[in-house]
Coordinates of C-alpha atoms and ligand atoms in Angstrom, one line a residue:
M1 CA -25.4 35.5 -19.1
F2 CA -27.3 32.6 -17.9
G3 CA -25.9 30.3 -20.7
I4 CA -22.3 31.2 -20.0
R5 CA -22.8 30.5 -16.2
V6 CA -24.2 27.1 -17.0
L7 CA -21.3 26.4 -19.3
I8 CA -18.8 27.5 -16.7
Y9 CA -20.6 25.4 -14.1
L10 CA -20.6 22.3 -16.3
I11 CA -16.9 22.8 -17.1
G12 CA -16.2 23.2 -13.4
I13 CA -18.0 19.9 -12.6
G14 CA -16.3 18.2 -15.4
L15 CA -12.9 19.3 -14.2
V16 CA -13.7 18.2 -10.6
I17 CA -14.8 14.8 -11.8
W18 CA -11.7 14.4 -14.0
I19 CA -9.5 15.4 -11.2
L20 CA -11.2 13.0 -8.8
V21 CA -11.0 10.1 -11.3
R22 CA -7.3 10.8 -11.8
L23 CA -6.6 11.0 -8.1
A24 CA -8.7 7.9 -7.5
K25 CA -6.8 5.9 -10.1
S26 CA -3.2 6.6 -9.7
P27 CA -2.7 6.6 -5.9
R28 CA -4.6 3.2 -5.7
V29 CA -1.8 1.5 -7.7
E30 CA 0.8 3.2 -5.5
Q31 CA -1.0 2.1 -2.3
K32 CA -1.2 -1.5 -3.6
T33 CA 2.6 -1.5 -4.2
R34 CA 3.3 0.1 -0.9
A35 CA 1.1 -2.5 0.8
K36 CA 3.0 -5.2 -0.8
V37 CA 6.3 -3.8 0.4
D38 CA 4.8 -3.3 3.8
D39 CA 3.8 -6.9 3.9
M40 CA 7.3 -8.1 3.5
V41 CA 9.0 -8.7 6.8
R42 CA 12.7 -9.6 7.5
C43 CA 13.9 -12.7 9.3
A44 CA 15.5 -11.7 12.6
R45 CA 18.0 -14.5 12.2
C46 CA 19.2 -14.5 8.6
G47 CA 17.8 -11.2 7.2
T48 CA 15.8 -12.9 4.4
F49 CA 12.7 -11.0 3.4
I50 CA 9.5 -13.1 3.5
P51 CA 5.7 -12.2 3.1
R52 CA 4.2 -11.4 6.5
N53 CA 1.6 -14.1 6.1
E54 CA 4.3 -16.7 5.7
A55 CA 6.6 -15.5 8.4
L56 CA 6.7 -16.9 11.8
Q57 CA 6.1 -14.3 14.4
E58 CA 7.7 -14.4 17.8
G59 CA 6.7 -11.2 19.8
D60 CA 7.6 -8.4 17.5
R61 CA 10.2 -10.4 15.5
Y62 CA 9.7 -12.4 12.4
Y63 CA 11.5 -15.5 11.2
C64 CA 11.6 -17.4 7.8
C65 CA 11.5 -20.8 9.4
S66 CA 11.0 -22.4 12.8
R67 CA 14.6 -23.4 12.8
H68 CA 15.8 -19.8 12.8
R69 CA 13.1 -18.9 15.4
N70 CA 14.4 -21.5 17.7
E71 CA 18.0 -20.6 17.1
D72 CA 17.4 -16.9 17.9
R73 CA 15.9 -17.8 21.3
Ligands
ZN1 ZN1 15.9 -17.1 8.5

C-alpha cells in the first residue's frame, strides 16, 4: 500500500512539474510576440507603424518623424 502511494505521489509531482514546465515555456514566447506588437505605435499623421522607442510622442499621439509631428499641430 505504502509503495503504491509513493509511486502515485511521485507521478503526481512529475505531472505537476511537466505541466508547469510546459506552461512556463509556451506562453513566454507568446508574451514576447505580443509585447513586440504592443511596442509598435502608429504615426498619427501618416499611419506608419514605428517602434515605440523610435516614435516621437506628443501627448498621447505618436509620430514617425518630427515633420509629421509639426504638421499635425
Ligand atoms: Zn508619419
